[in-house]
Coordinates of C-alpha atoms in Angstrom, one line a residue:
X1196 CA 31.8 -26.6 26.0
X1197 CA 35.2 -27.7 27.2
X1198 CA 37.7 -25.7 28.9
X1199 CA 39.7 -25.4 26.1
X1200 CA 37.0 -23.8 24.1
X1201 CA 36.7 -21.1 26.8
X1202 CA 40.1 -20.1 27.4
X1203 CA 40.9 -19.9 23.4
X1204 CA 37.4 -18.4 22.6
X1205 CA 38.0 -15.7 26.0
X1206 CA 41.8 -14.8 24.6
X1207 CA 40.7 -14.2 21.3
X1208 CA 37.4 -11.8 22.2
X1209 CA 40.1 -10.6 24.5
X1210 CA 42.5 -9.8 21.9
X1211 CA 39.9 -7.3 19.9
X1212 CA 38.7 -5.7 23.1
X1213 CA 41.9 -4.7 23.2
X1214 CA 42.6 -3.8 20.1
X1215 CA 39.4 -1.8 19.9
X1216 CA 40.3 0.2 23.0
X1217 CA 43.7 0.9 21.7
X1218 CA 41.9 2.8 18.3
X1219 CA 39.1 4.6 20.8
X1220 CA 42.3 5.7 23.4
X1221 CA 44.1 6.9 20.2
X1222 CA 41.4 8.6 18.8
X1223 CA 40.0 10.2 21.6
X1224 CA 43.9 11.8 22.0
X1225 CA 43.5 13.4 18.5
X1226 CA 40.2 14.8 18.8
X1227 CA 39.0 18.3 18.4
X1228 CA 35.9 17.9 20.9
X1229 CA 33.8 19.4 18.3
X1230 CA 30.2 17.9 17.0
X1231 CA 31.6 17.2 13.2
X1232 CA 34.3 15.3 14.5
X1233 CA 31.9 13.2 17.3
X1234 CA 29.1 12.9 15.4
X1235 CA 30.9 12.3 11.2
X1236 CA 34.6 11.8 11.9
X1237 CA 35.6 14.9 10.8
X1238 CA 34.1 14.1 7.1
X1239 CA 37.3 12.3 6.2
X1240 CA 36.7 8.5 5.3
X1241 CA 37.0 7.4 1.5
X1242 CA 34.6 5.6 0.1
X1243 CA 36.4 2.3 0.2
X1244 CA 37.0 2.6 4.0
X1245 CA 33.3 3.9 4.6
X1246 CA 31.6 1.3 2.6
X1247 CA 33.6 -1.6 4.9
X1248 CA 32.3 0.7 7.5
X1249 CA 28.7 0.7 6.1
X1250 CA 29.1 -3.3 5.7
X1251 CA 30.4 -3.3 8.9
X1252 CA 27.1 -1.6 10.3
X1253 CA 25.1 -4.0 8.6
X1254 CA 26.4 -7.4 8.7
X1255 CA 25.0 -7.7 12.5
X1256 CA 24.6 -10.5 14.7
X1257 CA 20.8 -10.7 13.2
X1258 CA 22.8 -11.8 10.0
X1259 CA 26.1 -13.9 10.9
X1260 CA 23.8 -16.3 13.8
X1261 CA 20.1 -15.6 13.3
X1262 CA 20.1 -15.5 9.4
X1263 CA 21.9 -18.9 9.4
X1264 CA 20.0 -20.5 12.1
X1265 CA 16.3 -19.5 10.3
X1266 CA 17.8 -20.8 7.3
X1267 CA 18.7 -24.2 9.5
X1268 CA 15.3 -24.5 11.2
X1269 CA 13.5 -23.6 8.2
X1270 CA 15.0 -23.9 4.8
X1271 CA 13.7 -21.9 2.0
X1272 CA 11.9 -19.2 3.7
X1273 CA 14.8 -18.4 6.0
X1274 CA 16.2 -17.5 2.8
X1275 CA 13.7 -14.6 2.9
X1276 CA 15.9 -12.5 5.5
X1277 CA 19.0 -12.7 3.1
X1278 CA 17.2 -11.7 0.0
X1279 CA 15.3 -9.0 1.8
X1280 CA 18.5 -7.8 3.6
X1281 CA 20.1 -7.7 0.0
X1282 CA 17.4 -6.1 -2.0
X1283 CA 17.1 -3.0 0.8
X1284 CA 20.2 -1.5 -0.5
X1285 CA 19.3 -0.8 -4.0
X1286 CA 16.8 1.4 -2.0
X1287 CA 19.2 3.2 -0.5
X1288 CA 21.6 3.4 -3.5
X1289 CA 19.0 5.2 -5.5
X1290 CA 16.9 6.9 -3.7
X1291 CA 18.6 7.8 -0.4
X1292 CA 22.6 7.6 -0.2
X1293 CA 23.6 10.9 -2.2
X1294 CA 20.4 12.9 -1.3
X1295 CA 20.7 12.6 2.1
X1296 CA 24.4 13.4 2.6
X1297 CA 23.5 16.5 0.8
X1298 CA 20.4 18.0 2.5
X1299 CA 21.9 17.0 6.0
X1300 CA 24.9 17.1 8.6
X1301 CA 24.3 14.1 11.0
X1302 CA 20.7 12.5 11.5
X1303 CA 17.6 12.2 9.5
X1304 CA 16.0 15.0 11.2
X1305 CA 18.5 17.7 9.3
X1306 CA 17.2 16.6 5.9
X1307 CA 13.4 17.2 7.5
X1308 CA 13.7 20.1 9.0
X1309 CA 15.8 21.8 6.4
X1310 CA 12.4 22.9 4.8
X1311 CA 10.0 22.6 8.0
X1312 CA 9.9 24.2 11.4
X1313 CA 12.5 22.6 13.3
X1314 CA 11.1 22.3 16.9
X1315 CA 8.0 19.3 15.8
X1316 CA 10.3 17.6 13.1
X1317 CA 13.2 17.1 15.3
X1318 CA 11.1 15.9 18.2
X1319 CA 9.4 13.8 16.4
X1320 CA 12.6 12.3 14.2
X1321 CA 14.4 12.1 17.2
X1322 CA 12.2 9.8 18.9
X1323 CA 11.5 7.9 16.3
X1324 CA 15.0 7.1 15.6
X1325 CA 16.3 6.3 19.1
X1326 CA 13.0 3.7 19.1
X1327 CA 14.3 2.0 16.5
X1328 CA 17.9 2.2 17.5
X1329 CA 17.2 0.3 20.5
X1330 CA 15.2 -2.5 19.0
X1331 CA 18.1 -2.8 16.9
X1332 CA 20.1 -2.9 20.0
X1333 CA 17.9 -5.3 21.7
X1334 CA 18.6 -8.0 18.9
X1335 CA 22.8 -7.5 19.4
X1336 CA 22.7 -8.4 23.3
X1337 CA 20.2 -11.1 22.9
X1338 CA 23.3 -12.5 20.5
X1339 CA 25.6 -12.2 22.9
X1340 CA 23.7 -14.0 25.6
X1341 CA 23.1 -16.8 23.1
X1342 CA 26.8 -16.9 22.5
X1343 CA 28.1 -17.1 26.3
X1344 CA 25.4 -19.7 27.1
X1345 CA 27.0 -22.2 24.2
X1346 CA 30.4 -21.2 25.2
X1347 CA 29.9 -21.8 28.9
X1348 CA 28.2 -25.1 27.7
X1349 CA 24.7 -24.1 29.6
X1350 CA 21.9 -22.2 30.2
X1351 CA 23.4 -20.2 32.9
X1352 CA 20.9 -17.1 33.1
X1353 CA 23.5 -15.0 35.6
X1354 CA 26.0 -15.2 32.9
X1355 CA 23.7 -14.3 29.9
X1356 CA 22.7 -11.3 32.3
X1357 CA 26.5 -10.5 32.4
X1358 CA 27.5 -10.6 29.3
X1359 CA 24.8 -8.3 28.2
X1360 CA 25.5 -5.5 30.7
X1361 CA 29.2 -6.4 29.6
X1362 CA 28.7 -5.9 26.0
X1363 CA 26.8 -2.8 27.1
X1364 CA 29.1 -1.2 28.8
X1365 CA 31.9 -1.6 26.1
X1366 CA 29.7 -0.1 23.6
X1367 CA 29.6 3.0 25.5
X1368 CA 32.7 3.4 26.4
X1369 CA 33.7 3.5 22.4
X1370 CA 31.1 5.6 21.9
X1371 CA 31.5 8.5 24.7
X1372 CA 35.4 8.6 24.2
X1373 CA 36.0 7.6 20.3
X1374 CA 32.8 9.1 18.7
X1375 CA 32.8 8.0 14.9
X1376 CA 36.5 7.9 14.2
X1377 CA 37.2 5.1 16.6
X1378 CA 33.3 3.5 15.9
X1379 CA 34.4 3.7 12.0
X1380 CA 37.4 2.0 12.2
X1381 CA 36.2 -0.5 14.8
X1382 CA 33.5 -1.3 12.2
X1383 CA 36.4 -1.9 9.7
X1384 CA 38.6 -4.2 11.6
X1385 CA 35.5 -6.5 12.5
X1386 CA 34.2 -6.3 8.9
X1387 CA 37.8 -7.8 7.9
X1388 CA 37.2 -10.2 10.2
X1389 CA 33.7 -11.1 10.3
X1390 CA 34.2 -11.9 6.1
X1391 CA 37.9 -13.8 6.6
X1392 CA 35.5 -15.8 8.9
X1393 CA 32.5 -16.5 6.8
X1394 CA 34.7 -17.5 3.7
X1395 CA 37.0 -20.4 5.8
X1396 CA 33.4 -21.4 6.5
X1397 CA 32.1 -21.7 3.5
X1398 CA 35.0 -23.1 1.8
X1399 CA 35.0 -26.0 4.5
X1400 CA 31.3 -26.9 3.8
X1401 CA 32.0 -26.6 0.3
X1402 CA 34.7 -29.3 0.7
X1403 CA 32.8 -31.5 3.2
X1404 CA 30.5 -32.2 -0.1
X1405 CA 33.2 -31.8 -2.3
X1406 CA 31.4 -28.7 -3.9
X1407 CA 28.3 -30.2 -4.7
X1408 CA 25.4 -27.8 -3.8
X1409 CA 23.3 -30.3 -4.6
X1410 CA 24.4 -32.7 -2.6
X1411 CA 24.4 -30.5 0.0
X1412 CA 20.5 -29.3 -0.4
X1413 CA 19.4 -32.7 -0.1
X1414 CA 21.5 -33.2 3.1
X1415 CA 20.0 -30.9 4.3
X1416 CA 16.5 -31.7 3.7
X1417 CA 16.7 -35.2 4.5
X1418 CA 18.6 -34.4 8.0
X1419 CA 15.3 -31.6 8.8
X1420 CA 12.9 -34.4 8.9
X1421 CA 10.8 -32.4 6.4
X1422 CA 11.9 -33.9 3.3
X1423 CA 11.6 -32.0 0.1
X1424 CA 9.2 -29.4 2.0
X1425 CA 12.5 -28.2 3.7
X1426 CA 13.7 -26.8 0.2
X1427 CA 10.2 -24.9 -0.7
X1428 CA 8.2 -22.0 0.3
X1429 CA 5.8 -22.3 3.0
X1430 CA 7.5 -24.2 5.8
X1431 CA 7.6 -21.3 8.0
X1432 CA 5.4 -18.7 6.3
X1433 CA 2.9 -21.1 4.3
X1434 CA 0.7 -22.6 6.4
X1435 CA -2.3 -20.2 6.3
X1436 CA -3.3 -16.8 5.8
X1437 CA -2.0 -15.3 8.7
X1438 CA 1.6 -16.7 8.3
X1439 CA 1.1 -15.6 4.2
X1440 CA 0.1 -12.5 5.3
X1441 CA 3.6 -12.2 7.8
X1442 CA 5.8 -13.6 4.7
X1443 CA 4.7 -10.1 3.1
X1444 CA 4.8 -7.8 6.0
X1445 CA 8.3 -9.0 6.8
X1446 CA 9.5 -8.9 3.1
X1447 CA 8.1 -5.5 3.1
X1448 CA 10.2 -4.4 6.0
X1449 CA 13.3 -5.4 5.3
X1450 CA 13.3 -3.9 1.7
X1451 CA 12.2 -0.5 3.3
X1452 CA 13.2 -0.9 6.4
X1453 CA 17.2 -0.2 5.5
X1454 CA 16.7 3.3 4.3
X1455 CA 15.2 4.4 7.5
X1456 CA 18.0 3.0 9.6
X1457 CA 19.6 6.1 12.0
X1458 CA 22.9 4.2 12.1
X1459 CA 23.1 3.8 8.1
X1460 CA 21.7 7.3 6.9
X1461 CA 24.4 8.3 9.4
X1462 CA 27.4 6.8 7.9
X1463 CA 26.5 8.9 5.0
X1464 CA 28.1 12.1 6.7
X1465 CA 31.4 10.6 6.6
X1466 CA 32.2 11.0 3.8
X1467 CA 33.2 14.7 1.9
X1468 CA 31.2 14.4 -1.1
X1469 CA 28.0 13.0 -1.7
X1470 CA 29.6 11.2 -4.7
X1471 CA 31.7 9.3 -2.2
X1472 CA 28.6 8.3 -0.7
X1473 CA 27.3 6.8 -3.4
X1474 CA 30.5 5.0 -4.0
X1475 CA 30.2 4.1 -0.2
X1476 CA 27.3 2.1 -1.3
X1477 CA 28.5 0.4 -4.1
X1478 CA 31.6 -1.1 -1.8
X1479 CA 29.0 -2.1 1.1
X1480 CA 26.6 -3.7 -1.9
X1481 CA 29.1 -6.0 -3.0
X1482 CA 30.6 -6.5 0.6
X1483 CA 27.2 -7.5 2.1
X1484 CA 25.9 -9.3 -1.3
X1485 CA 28.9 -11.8 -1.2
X1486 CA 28.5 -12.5 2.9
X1487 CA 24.6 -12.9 2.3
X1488 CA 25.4 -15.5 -0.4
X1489 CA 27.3 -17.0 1.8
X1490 CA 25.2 -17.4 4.9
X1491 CA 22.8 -19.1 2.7
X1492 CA 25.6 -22.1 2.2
X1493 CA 26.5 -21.9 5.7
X1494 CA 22.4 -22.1 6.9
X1495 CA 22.3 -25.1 5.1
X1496 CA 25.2 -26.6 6.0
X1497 CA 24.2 -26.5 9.5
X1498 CA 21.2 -28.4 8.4
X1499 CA 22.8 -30.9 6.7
X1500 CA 26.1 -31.2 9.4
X1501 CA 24.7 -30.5 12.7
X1502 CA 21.2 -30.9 12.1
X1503 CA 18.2 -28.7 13.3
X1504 CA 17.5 -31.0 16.4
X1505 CA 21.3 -30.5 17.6
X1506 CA 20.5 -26.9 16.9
X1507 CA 17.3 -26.6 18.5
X1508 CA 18.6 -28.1 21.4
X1509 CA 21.3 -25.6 22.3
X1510 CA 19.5 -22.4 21.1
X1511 CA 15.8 -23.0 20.4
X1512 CA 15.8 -19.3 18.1
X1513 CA 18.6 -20.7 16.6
X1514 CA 20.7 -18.9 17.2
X1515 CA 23.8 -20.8 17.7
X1516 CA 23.7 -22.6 14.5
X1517 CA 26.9 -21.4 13.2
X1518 CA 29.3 -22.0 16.1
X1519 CA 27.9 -25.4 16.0
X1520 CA 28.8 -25.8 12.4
X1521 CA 32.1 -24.2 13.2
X1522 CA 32.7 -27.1 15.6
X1523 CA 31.7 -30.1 13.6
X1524 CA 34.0 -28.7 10.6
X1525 CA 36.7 -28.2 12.3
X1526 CA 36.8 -32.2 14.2
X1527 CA 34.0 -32.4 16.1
X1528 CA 33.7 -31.3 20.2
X1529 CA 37.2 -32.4 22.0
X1530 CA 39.1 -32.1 18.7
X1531 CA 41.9 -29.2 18.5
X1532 CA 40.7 -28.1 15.4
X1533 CA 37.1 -27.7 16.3
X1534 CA 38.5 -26.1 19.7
X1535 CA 40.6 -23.3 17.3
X1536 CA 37.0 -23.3 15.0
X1537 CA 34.5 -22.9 17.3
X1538 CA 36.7 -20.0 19.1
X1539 CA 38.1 -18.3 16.0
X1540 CA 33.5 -18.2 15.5
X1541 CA 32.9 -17.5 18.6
X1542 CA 34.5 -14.3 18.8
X1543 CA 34.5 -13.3 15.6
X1544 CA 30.5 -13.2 16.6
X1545 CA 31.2 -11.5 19.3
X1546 CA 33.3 -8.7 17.6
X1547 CA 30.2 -8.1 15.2
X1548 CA 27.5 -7.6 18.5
X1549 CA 30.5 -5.4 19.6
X1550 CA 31.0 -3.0 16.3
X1551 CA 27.0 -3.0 15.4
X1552 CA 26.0 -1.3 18.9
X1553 CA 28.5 0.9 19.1
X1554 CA 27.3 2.0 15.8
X1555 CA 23.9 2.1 17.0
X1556 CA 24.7 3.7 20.0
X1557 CA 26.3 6.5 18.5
X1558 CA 23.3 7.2 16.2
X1559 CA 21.2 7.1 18.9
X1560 CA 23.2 9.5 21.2
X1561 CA 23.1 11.9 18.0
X1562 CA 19.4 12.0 17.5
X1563 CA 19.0 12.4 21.9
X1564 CA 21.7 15.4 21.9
X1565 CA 21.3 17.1 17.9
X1566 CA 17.7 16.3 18.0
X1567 CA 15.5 16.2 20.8
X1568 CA 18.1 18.2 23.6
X1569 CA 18.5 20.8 21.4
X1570 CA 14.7 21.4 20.7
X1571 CA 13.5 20.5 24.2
X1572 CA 15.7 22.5 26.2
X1573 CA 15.0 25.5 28.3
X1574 CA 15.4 28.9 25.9
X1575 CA 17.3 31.2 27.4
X1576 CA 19.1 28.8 29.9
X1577 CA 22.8 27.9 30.1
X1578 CA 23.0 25.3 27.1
X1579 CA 25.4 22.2 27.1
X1580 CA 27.7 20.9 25.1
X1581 CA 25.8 18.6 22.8
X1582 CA 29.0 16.2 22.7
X1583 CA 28.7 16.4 26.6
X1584 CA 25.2 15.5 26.2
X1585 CA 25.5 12.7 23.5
X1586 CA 27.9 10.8 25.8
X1587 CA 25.1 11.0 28.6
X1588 CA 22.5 9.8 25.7
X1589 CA 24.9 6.8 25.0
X1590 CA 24.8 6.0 28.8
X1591 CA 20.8 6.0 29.2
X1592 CA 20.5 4.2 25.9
X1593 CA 22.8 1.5 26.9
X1594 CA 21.1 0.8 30.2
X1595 CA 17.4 0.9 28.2
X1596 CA 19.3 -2.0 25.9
X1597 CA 20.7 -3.9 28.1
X1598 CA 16.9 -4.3 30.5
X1599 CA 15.1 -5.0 26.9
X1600 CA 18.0 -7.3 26.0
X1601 CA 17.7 -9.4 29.3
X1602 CA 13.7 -9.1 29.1
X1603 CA 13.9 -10.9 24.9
X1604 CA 17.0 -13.4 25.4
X1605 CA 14.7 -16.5 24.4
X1606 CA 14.2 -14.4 20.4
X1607 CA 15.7 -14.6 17.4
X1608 CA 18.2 -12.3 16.8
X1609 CA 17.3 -12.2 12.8
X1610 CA 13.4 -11.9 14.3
X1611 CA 14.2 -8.7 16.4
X1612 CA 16.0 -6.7 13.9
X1613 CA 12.8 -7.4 11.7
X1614 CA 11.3 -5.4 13.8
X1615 CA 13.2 -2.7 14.0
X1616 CA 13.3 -2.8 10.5
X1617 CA 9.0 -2.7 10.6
X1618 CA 10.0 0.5 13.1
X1619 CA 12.1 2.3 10.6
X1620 CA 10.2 1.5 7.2
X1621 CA 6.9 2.6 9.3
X1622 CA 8.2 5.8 10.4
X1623 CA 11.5 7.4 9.3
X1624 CA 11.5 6.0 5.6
X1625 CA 7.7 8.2 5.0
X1626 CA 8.7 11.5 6.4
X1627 CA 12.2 11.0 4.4
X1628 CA 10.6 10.5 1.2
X1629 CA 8.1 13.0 0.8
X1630 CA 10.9 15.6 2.0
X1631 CA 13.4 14.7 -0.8
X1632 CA 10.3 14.5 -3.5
X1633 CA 7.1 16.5 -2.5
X1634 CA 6.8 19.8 -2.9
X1635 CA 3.9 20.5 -1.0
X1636 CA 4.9 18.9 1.9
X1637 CA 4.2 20.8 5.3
X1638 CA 5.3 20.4 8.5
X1639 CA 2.2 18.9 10.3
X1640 CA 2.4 15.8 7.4
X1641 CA 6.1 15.2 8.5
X1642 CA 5.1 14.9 12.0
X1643 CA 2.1 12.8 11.5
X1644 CA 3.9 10.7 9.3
X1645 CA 6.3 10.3 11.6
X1646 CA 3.9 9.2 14.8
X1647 CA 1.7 7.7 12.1
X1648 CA 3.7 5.0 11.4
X1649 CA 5.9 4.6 14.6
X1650 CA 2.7 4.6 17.2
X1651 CA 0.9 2.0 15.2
X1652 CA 4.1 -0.3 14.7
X1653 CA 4.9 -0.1 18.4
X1654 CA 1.2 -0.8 19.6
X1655 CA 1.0 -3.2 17.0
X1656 CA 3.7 -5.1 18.0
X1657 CA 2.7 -4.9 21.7
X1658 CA -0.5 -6.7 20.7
X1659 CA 1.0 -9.3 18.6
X1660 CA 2.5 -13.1 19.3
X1661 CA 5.8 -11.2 20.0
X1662 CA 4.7 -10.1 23.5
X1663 CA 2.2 -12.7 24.5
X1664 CA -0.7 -15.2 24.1
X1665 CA 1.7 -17.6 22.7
X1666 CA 4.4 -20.4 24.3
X1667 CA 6.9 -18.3 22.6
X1668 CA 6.1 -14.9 23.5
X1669 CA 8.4 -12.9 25.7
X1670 CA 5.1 -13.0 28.8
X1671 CA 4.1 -16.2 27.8
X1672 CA 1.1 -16.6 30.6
X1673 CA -0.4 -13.3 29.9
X1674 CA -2.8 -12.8 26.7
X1675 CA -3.0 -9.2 25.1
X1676 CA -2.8 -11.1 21.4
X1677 CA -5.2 -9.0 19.6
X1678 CA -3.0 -8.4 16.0
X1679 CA -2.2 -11.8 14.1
X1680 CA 0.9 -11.1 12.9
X1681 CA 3.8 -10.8 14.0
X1682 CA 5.2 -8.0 12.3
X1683 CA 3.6 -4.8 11.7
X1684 CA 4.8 -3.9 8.5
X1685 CA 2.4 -4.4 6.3
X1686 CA -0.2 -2.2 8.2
X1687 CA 1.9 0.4 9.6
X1688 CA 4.0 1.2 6.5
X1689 CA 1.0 2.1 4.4
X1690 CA -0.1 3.9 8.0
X1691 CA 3.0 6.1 7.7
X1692 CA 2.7 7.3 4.1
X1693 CA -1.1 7.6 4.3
X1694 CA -1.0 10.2 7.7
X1695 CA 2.1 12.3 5.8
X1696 CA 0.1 12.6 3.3
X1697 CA -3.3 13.4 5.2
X1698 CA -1.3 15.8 7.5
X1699 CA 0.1 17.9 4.8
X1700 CA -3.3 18.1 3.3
X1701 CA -5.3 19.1 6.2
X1702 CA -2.6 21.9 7.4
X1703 CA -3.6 25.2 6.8
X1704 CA 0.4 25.9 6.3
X1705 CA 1.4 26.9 3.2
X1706 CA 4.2 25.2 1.3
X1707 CA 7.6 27.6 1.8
X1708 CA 8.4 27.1 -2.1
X1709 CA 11.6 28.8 -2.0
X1710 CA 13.0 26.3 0.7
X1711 CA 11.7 23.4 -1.5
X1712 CA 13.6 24.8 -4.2
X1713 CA 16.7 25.3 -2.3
X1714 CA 16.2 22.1 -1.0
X1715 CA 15.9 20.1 -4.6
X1716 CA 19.0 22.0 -6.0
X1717 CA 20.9 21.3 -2.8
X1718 CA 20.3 17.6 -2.8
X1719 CA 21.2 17.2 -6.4
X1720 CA 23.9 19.1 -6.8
X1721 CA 25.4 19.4 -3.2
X1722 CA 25.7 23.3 -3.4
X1723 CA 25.4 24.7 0.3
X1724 CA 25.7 20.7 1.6
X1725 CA 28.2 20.6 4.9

């Protein structure tokens, strides 16, 4: 890319650096230092302002550059991303949202163990939910290398590894000084943005074929070289059983996957009441329904205006899809316009990767310091602050990031987070269930289903295409392809619900009644809820 597209693109990402800073110094003025107020804000947010927060969360790099470039490549069943990304949150708005912010105070572990032994549970939460935090992660730096490599108009691996540990070290410093106020309203600003953005975009393709979808689709699927195959099932996902077989798996994830995200359920505590949380949802449903129908007119405008070779050839994930688009709409490369385009996209993208890991990072920092610290450390011994410790957490967890982000750079973005998704569905979305619903649930079946579906997902995917045996794999010259597909979904989910339930049936525990009880009535009605 020309100069110009650096210097404007660099100012503007420089601009909501700033601005970002300015809310965590503010915030980190009017703290109180305590663990409500790190970990849930001080339970202040409305609903309006948490469910552009929630949006926020969730509209990630995965969807804004690898949704759109899947759809690009591969037509129709990119589409399966958006409509699984979509349909996840009628999950969570009627099985998870109000319950949760009842039965817990700031991660998934508090609604386990609020009827369990605490030591196994929280262990075993914790862990699970920093694994899946850092995939998550993972998928947000591999976006931002794809992002400096366009704008630097290369391949340039030293400054992908820059902008990494860059992007990195940003997200902790929101983290350890703002905590949640300063990640919530961060979270706000770029969900402002990230939609202003995505609407211009979509009302310029819109106009380029004079709002003619149809016109459009065909474009599209004449420019792919795939003809009318571009606009039906199967091009990615059809072409035998294996890839069928993936279609599923992945569909399954991303529908379950949602509810088990640490950085979602968290967002939950923000709020006072659990009714707010619902409302929450309902303002990040229709917030993340209208950007997911518009990625799908943006995908295929990239097909039809830039063209999956042009795309391939600067990202091969695609990745890059929409700054491309941004480009050609605005004049083409050299034109003012597509200059002001490209770099209004460009950082608009890089606001999102900014927002979602600080996010994540603070989730994860939560379940390291309320979780796992607080259960693994020394009885009897001079105990820390678990803020103090959470803002080490968000260190370590940035530095495991940022190695796994430079290690997957050559992935797509929308690919990774499918993964984490697998993670989460596999592992966090069992143990919550049968906690809010089952009666006889024991603590060994919430520890087994925990490990039961994280261990396989993780092996699963170490023995998949992901990691090798294939040109595409992150060690493409070493073979430890044993799994065909290449998410684990579809055999670790089941995994997860089917060693919960063998666990608790097995355990010579008896089922504490009275805690069940106080349990149900608290997570309907909220009594006794923080």
């Amino acid at each position: 890319m020309t100069g110009e597209h650096q210097t404007l693109t660099l100012l503007l990402f420089s601009a909501f650096v700033a601005v970002t800073l300015a809310i965590t110094t503010w915030v980190s003025r009017k703290r109180r230092g305590s663990a409500e107020e790190f970990y849930a804000g001080g339970r202040l947010f409305s609903p309006m302002e948490n469910g552009f927060a929630l949006a926020g969360d969730y509209m990630s790099a995965a969807s804004f550059l690898g949704v759109t470039g899947l759809i690009a490549l591969f037509g129709y069943d990119g589409l399966l991303y958006v409509v699984g990304f979509l349909v996840a949150w009628l999950v969570v708005l009627f099985l998870v949202a109000e319950l949760v912010r009842n039965c817990g105070r700031f991660t998934l572990a508090d609604v386990v163990a609020a009827r369990m032994r605490e030591r196994p549970v929280r262990i075993a939460a914790g862990t699970s939910s920093v694994t899946v935090s850092v995939l998550y992660l993972v998928a947000q730096m591999v976006g931002a290398g794809s992002l400096v490599a366009l704008l630097l108009g290369g391949t340039s691996e030293a400054a992908r590894a820059w902008t990494v540990i860059g992007v990195g070290a940003l997200m902790v410093i929101y983290v350890s000084l703002g905590g949640m106020r300063a990640t919530t309203w961060i979270q706000i600003v770029k969900a402002v943005l990230l939609l202003g953005g995505t609407i211009a975009l979509t009302a310029l393709v819109l106009m380029r074929f004079h709002g003619d979808l149809d016109r459009l689709l065909l474009t599209a699927a004449e420019r792919s070289g795939h003809g009318e195959a571009f606009l039906a099932p199967g091009l990615k996902y059809g072409g035998d059983w294996t890839a069928r077989f993936d279609f599923i798996s992945l569909g399954l994830a991303l529908v379950l996957g949602t509810a088990g995200l640490p950085h979602i359920l968290s967002r939950f505590y923000t709020v006072p009441t659990a009714r707010a949380a619902r409302r929450s949802v309902v303002w990040a449903v229709g917030l993340i329904g209208g950007f997911y129908l518009m990625t799908i007119v943006l995908g295929f405008g990239a097909a039809a205006i830039v063209g999956p070779d042009a795309v391939r050839g600067s990202n091969a994930a695609g990745n890059t899809a929409v700054p491309l688009l941004a480009l050609d709409l605005g004049g083409g490369a050299g034109s003012t316009g597509g200059t002001v385009l490209f770099a209004i996209v460009a950082a608009v993208a890089f606001a999102t990767i900014l927002a979602v890991v600080a996010g994540i990072t603070l989730a994860s920092s939560a379940s390291v310091a309320h979780d796992l610290y607080a259960s693994l450390r020394r009885r009897g011994g001079k105990p820390r602050s678990e803020v103090a410790v959470a803002r080490v957490a968000a260190v370590g967890v940035g530095v495991v990031a940022i190695a796994l982000g430079l290690l997957a750079r050559d992935l797509n973005v929308a690919f990774l987070v499918g993964l984490a998704f697998a993670v989460a569905a596999s592992a966090n979305l069992p143990v919550l269930l049968y906690s809010l619903f089952w009666r006889g649930f024991t603590t060994r079946g919430a520890v087994w289903a925990v490990y039961g579906g994280l261990v396989p997902a993780v092996v699963l995917v170490v023995l998949s295409p992901v990691v090798s045996g294939s040109p595409d794999s992150l060690f493409p010259g070493v073979d430890l392809q044993y799994f065909p597909l290449q998410n684990p979904g579809l055999v670790s989910i089941p995994l997860g619900f089917l060693a919960g339930w063998l666990g608790t049936v097995t355990a010579s525990e008896v089922p504490d009644e009275a805690k069940h009880a106080e349990t149900e009535v608290r997570s309907l009605t909220g009594a006794g809820a923080a």
